[in-house]
Coordinates of C-alpha atoms in Angstrom, one line a residue:
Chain A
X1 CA 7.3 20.9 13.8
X2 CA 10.5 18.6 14.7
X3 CA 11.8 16.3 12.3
X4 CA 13.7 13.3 14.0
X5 CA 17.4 14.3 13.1
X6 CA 19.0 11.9 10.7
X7 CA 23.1 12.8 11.2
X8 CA 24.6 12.9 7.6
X9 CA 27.4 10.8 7.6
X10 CA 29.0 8.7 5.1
X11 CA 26.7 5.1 4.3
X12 CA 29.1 2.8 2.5
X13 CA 28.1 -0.2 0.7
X14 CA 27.9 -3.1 2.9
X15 CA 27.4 -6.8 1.7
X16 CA 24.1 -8.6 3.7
X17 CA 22.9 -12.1 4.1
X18 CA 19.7 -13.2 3.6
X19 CA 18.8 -15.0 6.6
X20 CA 14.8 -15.8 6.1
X21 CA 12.5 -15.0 3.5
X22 CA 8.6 -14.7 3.8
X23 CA 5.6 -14.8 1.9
X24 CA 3.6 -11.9 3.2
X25 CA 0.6 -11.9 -0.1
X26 CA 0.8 -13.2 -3.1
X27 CA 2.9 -10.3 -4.6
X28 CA 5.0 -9.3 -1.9
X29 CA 7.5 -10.9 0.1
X30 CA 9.6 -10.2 2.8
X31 CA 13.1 -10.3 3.2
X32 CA 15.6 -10.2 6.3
X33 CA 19.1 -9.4 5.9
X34 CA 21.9 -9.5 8.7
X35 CA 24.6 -6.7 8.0
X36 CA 27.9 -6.9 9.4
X37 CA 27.7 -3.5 10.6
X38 CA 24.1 -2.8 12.6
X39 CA 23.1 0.2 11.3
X40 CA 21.0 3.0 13.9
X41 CA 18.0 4.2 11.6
X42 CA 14.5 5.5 12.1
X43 CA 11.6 4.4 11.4
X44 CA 10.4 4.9 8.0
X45 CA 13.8 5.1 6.2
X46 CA 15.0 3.4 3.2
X47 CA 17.1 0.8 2.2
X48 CA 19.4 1.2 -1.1
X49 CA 20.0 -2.2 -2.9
X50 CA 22.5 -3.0 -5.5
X51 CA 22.4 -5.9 -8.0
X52 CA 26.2 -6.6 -9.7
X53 CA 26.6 -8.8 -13.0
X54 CA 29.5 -10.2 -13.4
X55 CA 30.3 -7.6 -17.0
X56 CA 30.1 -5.1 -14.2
X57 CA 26.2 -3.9 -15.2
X58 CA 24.3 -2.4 -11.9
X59 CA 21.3 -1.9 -10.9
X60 CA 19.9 -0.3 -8.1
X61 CA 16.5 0.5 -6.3
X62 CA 15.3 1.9 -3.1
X63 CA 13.4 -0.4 -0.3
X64 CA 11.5 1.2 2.8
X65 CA 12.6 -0.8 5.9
X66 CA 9.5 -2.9 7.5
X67 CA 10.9 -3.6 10.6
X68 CA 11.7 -1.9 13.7
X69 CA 14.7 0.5 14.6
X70 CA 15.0 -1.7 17.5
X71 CA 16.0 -4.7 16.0
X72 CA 18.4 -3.5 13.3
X73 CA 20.4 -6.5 14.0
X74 CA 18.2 -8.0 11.1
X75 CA 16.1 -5.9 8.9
X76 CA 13.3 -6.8 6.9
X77 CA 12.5 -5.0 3.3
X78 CA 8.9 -5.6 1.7
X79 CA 9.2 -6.0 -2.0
X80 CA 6.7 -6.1 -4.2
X81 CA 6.4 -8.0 -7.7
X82 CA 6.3 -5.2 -10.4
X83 CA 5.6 -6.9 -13.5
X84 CA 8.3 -5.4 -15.3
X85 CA 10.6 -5.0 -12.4
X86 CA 14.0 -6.0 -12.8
X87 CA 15.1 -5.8 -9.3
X88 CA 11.8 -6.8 -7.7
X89 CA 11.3 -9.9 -10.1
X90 CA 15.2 -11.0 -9.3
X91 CA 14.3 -10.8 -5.2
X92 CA 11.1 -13.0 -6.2
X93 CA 12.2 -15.8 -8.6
X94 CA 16.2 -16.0 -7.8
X95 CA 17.1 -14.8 -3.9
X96 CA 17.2 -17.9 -1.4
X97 CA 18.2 -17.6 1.6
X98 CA 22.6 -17.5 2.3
X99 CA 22.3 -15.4 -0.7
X100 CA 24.8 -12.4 -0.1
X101 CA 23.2 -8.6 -1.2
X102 CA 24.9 -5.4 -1.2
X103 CA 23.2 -2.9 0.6
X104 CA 23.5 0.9 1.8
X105 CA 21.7 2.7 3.9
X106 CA 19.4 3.4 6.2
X107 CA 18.4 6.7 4.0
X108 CA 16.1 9.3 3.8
X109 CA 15.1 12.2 6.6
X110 CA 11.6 13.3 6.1
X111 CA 9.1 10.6 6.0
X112 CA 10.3 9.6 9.2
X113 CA 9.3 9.1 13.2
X114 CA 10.0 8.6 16.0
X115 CA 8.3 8.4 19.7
X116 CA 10.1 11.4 20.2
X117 CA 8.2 13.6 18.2
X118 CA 4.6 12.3 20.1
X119 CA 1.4 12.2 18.0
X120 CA -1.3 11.6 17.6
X121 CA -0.1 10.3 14.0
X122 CA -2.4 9.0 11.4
X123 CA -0.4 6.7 9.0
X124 CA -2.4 6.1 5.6
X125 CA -0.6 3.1 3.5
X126 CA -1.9 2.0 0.4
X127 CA -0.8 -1.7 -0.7
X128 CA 3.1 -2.6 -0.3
X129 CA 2.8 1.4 0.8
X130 CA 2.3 0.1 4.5
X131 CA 5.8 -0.7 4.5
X132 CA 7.5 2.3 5.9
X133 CA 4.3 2.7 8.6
X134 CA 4.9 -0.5 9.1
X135 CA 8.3 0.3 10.6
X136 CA 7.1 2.9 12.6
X137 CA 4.3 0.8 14.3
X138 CA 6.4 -1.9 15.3
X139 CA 8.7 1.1 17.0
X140 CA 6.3 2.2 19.2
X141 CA 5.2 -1.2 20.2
X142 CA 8.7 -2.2 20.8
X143 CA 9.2 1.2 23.0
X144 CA 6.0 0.4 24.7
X145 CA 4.7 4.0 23.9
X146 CA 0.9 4.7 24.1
X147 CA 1.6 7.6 21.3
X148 CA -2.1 7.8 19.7
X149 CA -1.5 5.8 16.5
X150 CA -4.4 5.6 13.8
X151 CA -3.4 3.3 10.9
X152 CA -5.6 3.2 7.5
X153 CA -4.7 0.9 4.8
X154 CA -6.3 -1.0 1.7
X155 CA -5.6 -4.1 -0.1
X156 CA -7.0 -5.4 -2.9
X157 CA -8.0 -8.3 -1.0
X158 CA -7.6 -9.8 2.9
X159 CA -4.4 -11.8 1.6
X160 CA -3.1 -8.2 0.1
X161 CA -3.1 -7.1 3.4
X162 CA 0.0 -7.3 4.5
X163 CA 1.0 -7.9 8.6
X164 CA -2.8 -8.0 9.1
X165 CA -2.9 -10.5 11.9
X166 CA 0.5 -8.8 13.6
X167 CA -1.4 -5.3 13.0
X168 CA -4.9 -7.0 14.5
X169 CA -3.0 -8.5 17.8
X170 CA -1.4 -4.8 18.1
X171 CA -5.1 -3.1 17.9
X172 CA -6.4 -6.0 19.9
X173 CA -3.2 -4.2 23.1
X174 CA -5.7 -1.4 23.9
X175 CA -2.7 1.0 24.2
X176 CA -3.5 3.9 21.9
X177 CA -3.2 2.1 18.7
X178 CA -5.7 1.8 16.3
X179 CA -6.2 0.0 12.8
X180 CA -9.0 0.6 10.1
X181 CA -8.5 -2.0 7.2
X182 CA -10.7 -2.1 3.9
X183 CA -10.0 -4.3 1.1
X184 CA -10.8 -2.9 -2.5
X185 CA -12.1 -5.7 -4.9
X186 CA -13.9 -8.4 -2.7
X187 CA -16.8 -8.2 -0.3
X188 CA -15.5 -7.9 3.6
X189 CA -14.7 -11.1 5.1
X190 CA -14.1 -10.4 8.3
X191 CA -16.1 -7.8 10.6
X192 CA -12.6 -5.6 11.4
X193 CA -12.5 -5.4 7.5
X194 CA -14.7 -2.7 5.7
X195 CA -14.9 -2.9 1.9
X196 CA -14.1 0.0 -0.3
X197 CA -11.4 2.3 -1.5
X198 CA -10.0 4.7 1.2
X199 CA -12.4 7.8 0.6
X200 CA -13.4 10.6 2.4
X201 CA -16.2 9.2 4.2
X202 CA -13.6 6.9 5.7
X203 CA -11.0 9.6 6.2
X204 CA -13.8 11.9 8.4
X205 CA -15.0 9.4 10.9
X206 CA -11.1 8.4 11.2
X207 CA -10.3 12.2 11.6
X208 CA -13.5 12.5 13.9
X209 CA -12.5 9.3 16.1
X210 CA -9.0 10.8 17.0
X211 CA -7.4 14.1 18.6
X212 CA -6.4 16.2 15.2
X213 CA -3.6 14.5 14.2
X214 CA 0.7 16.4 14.4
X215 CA 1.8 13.7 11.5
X216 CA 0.3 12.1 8.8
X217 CA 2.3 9.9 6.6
X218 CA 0.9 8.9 3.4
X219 CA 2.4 6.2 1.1
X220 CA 1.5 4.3 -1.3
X221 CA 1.2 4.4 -5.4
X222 CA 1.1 8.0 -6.8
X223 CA -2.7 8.3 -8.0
X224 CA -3.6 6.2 -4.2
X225 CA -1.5 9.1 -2.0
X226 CA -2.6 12.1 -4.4
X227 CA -6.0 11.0 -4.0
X228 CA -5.7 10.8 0.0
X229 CA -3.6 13.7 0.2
X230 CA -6.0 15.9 -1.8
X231 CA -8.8 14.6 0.3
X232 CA -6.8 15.6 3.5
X233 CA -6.5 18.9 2.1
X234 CA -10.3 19.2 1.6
X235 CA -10.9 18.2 5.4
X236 CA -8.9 21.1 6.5
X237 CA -5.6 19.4 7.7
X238 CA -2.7 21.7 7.1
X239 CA -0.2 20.5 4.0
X240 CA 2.7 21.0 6.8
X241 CA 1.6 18.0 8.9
X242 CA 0.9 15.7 5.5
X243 CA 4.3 14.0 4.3
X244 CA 3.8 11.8 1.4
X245 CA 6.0 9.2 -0.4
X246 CA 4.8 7.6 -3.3
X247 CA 6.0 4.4 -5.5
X248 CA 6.9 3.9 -8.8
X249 CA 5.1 5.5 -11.7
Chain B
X1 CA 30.8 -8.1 -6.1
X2 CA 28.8 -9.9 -8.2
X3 CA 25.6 -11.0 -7.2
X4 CA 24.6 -14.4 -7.5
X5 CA 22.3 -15.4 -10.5
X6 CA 22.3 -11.8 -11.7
X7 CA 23.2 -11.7 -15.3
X8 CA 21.8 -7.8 -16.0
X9 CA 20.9 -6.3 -19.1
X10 CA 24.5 -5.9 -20.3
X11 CA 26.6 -3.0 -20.5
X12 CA 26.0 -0.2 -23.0
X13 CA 28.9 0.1 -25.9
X14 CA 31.8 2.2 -24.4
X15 CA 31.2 6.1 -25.2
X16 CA 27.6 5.5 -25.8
X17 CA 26.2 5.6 -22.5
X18 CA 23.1 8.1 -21.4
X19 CA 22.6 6.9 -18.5
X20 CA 24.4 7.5 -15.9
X21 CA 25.3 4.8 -13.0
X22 CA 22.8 3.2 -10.7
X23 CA 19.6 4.4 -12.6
X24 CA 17.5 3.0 -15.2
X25 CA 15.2 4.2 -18.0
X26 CA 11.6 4.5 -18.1
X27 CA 9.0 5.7 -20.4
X28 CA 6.5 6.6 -17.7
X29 CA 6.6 10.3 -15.2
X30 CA 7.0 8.9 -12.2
X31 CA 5.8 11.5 -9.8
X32 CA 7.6 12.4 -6.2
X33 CA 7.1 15.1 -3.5
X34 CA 7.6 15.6 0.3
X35 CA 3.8 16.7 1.1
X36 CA 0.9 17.2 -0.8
X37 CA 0.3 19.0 -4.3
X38 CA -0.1 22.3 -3.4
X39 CA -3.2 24.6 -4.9
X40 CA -1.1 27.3 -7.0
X41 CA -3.7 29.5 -8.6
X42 CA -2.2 31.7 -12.0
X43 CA -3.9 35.0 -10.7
X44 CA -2.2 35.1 -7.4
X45 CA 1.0 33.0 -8.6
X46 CA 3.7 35.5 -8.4
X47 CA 8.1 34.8 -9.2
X48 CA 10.8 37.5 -6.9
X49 CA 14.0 37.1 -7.5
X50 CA 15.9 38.1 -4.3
X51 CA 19.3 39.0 -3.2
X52 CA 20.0 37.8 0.3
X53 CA 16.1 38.9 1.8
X54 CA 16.0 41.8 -0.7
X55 CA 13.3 41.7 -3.3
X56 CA 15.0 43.1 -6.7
X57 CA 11.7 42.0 -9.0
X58 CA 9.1 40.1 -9.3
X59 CA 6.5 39.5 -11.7
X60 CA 2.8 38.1 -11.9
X61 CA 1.9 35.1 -14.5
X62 CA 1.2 37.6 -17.4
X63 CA 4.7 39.6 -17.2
X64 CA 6.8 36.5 -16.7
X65 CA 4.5 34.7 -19.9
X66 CA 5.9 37.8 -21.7
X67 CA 9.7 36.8 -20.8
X68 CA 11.5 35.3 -23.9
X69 CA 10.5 31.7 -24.1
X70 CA 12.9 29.0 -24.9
X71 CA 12.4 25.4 -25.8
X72 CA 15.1 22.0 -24.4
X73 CA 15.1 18.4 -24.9
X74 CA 16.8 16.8 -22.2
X75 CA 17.2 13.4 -20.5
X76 CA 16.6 14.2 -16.3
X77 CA 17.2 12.1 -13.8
X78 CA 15.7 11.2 -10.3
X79 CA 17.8 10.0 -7.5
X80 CA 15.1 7.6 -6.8
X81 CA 17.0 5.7 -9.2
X82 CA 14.7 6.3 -12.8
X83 CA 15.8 8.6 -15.9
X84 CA 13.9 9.7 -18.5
X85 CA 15.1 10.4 -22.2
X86 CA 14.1 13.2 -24.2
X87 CA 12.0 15.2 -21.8
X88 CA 11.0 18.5 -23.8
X89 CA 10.4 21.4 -22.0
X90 CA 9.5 24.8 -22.7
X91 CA 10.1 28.1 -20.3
X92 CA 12.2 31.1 -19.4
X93 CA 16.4 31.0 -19.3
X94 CA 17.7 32.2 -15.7
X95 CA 20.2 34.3 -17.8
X96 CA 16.8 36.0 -19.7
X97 CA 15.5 36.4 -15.7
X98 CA 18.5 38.0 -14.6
X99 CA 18.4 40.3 -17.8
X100 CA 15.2 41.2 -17.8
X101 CA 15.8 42.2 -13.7
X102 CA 19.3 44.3 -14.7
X103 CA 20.6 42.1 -12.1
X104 CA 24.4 40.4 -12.5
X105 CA 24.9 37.4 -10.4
X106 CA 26.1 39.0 -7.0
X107 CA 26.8 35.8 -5.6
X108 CA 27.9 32.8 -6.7
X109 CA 24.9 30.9 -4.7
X110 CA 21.4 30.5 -5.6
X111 CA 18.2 29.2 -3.0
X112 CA 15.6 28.2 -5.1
X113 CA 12.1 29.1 -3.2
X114 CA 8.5 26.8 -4.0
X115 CA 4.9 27.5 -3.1
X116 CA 5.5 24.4 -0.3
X117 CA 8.1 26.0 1.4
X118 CA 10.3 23.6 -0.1
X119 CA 13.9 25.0 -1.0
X120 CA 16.8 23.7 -2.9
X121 CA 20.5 25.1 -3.9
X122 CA 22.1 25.4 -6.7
X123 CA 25.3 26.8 -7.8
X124 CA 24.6 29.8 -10.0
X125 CA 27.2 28.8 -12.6
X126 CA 24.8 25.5 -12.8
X127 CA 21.6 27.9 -13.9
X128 CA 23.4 30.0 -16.4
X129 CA 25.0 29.9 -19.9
X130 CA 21.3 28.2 -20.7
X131 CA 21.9 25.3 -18.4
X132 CA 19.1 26.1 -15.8
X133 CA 15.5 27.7 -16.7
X134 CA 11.9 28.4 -15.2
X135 CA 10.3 26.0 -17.1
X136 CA 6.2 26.5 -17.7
X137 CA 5.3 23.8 -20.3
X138 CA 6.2 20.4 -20.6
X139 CA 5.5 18.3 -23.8
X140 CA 3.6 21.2 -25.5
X141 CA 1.3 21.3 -22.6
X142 CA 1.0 23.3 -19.5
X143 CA 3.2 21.3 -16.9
X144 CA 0.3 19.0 -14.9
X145 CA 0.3 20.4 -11.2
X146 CA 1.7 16.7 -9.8
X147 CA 4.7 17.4 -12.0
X148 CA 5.2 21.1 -10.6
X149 CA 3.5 23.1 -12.7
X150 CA 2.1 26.0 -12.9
X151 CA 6.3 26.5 -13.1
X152 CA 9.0 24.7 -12.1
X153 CA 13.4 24.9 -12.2
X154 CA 14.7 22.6 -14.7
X155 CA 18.1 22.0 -14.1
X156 CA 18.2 18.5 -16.0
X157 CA 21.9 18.1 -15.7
X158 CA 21.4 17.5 -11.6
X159 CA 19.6 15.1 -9.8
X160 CA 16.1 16.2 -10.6
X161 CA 15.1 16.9 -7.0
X162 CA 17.0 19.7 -7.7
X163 CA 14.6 21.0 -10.2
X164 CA 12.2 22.4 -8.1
X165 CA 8.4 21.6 -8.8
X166 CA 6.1 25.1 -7.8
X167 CA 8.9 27.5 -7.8
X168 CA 8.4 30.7 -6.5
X169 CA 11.9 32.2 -6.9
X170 CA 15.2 32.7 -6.6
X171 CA 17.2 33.9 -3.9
X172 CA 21.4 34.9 -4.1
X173 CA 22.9 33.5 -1.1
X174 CA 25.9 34.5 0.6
X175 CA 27.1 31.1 1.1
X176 CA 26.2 27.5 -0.5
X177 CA 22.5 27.5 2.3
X178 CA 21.6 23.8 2.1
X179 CA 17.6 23.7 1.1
X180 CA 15.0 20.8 1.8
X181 CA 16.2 17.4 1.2
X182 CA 20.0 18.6 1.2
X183 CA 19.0 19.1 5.1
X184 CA 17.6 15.6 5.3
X185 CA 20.9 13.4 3.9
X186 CA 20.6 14.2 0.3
X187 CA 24.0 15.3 -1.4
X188 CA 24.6 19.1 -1.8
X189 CA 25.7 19.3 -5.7
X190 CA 23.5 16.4 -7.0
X191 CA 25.7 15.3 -10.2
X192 CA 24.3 11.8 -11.7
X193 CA 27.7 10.9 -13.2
X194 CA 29.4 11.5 -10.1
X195 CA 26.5 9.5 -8.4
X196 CA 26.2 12.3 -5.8
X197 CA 22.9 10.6 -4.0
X198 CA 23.6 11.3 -0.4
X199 CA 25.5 13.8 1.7
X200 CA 29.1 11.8 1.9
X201 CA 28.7 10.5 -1.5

């Protein structure tokens, strides 16, 4: 299998802007940054992010990149409110926009893709774990590619859903792209929306609608991706094609 | 740079300091891996040490059980930013591997090998003099697949990625061979004081 080179080179600190901030459910938001220096990164790569007081105390986390390697003019991270999350609670109740962050980055080399490496791919994102797919769908759109794409992701709710309608307009092209959404604690509202947790019924007639799938990303919370992953395994899918990342703890 | 409106949790008193820059503590095991858990059954789990492709030993569940067991407390941290305090682990010394093989360290490189095909390096002076072990229980308790177990390296004074979850074995290289994540950006030493994240770091 090819993995999309990511050249290791030296990714200094760099201080962004926030230029726009956006509500995208009611614990996530999202947040673009211009960087002085426009970084080349693939989809599915992480941000670093540094918070400085002014006694000199740090503190850092790791972002996944929502938006598309070809606009890396202005990238957008997806945080999440943890409820104890230093970092994540600063983004929510102090960043405005004109705020300056340092930054580093784009990191990471495995759970990454590209058009280059073809498909078919089947991207499984639980919750604010959409994030890095989300990066990768918007890079094929914005390559034009008609690389089989299946993506399957839960919410608690429709507003949890994050980039539903943009994800809804990109099923709605008819180019090879495909999205299966089910929300986990409310009856389905809508008739693209099935209700229940992502389970292997789900994962068969997904696995059973598409040619057997090169890639499959999974991300999301650890008990959500071990879950799925296990249940992958159980269908028959070799571990080589399943890369996971998970979130916090 | 200071960032604006960020007051922090204030710095630790000088010389006191566990924790080493950029990360912060939790009480949780947060859990992280490339694929999925792999199925590693105890009948067929076997460790080989090798030298270059050269099998010198290797031993099933039962023989390497039998090995001299030794207990550490250590903090370890994740270059995914969290550390942990006072992890207690229990397994078998690289120095009572080597021993128990006959083998003196031919090379001053070691490859560790998982069940996943994942790989990582580490220098051999970092596994021995008690600093690196084959670790088989974690908190009194057989270590939980998710976290590596049946067996995993514990080399708590690196970047934890470098402590291997489902190790397999360990190979003598005849150079420093870069393993999984070390191929994919990640720095080649791993030291969290030296805040050795990423290859250029």
């Amino acid at each position: 299998m090819t993995e999309s080179a990511v050249p290791a080179r030296k990714r200094p600190w760099q201080t962004a802007r926030v230029v726009a901030i956006e509500s995208l459910s009611p614990r996530i938001k999202g947040f673009h940054f211009a960087l002085p220096d426009t970084p080349t990164f693939v989809a599915g790569q992480h941000i670093d992010v540094r918070l400085v007081a002014p006694d000199g105390y740090e503190a850092q986390r790791s972002y996944s990149i929502a938006s598309a390697p070809e606009h890396a003019e202005r990238i957008e991270l997806a945080i999440e409110r943890l409820d104890d999350g230093e970092v994540s609670s600063f983004f929510h109740d102090v960043v405005q926009v004109g705020d300056e962050i340092e930054l580093r980055g784009p990191l990471g080399g495995h759970f990454v893709w590209s058009v280059r490496d073809g498909g078919p791919v089947l991207l499984i994102g639980g919750g604010s774990g959409v994030v890095p797919l989300m990066s990768m769908v918007r890079h094929r759109a914005a390559q034009a590619s008609t690389v089989p794409v299946t993506l399957v992701t839960s919410g608690r709710t429709a507003a949890d859903l994050i980039y539903l309608d943009e994800l809804r307009r990109l099923d709605a092209n008819g180019d090879g792209f495909t999205l299966k959404a089910r929300v986990t604690r409310e009856a389905a509202t809508a008739s693209d929306l099935g209700a229940g947790r992502i389970d292997r019924p789900l994962l068969e007639s997904v696995l059973n609608e598409m040619t057997e799938p090169s890639f499959i990303f999974v991300c999301g919370s650890n008990p959500f991706v071990g879950t799925v992953a296990d249940l992958l395994l159980d269908l028959g899918l070799a571990p080589g094609r399943i890369r996971t990342e998970r979130y916090g703890g | 740079m200071a960032t604006r409106g960020f007051s922090g949790k204030g710095l630790p008193p000088a010389g006191q300091n566990r924790l080493p820059p950029g990360q912060y503590t939790t009480h949780d095991f947060p859990v992280l891996s490339a694929g999925p858990t792999p199925r590693v059954a105890l009948d067929t789990w076997r460790f080989t040490l090798r030298v270059g492709p050269k099998p010198v030993k290797q031993w099933t569940w039962e023989e390497f059980n039998r090995l001299p067991m030794t207990g550490v407390t250590r903090d370890i941290h994740c270059v995914t930013k969290w550390s942990k305090y006072d992890t207690a682990w229990e397994g078998v010394l690289v120095d009572d591997i080597l021993a128990d093989a006959g083998l003196e360290a031919p090379t001053p490189w070691v490859l560790a090998h998982s069940f996943d095909d994942y790989t990582t390096n580490v220098p051999f002076a970092d596994l021995a003099g008690g600093r690196g072990m084959v670790a088989l229980r974690y908190a009194g308790q057989p270590i939980d697949a998710d976290h590596g177990g049946p067996a995993r390296l514990l080399v708590p004074h690196l970047y934890f990625w470098k402590s291997a979850k489902w190790v397999n074995g360990l190979q003598f290289t005849q150079r420093d061979e870069a393993g999984f994540w070390e191929l994919r950006g990640y720095h080649m030493y791993g030291d969290p004081w030296r805040e050795q994240r990423y290859s250029g770091d």
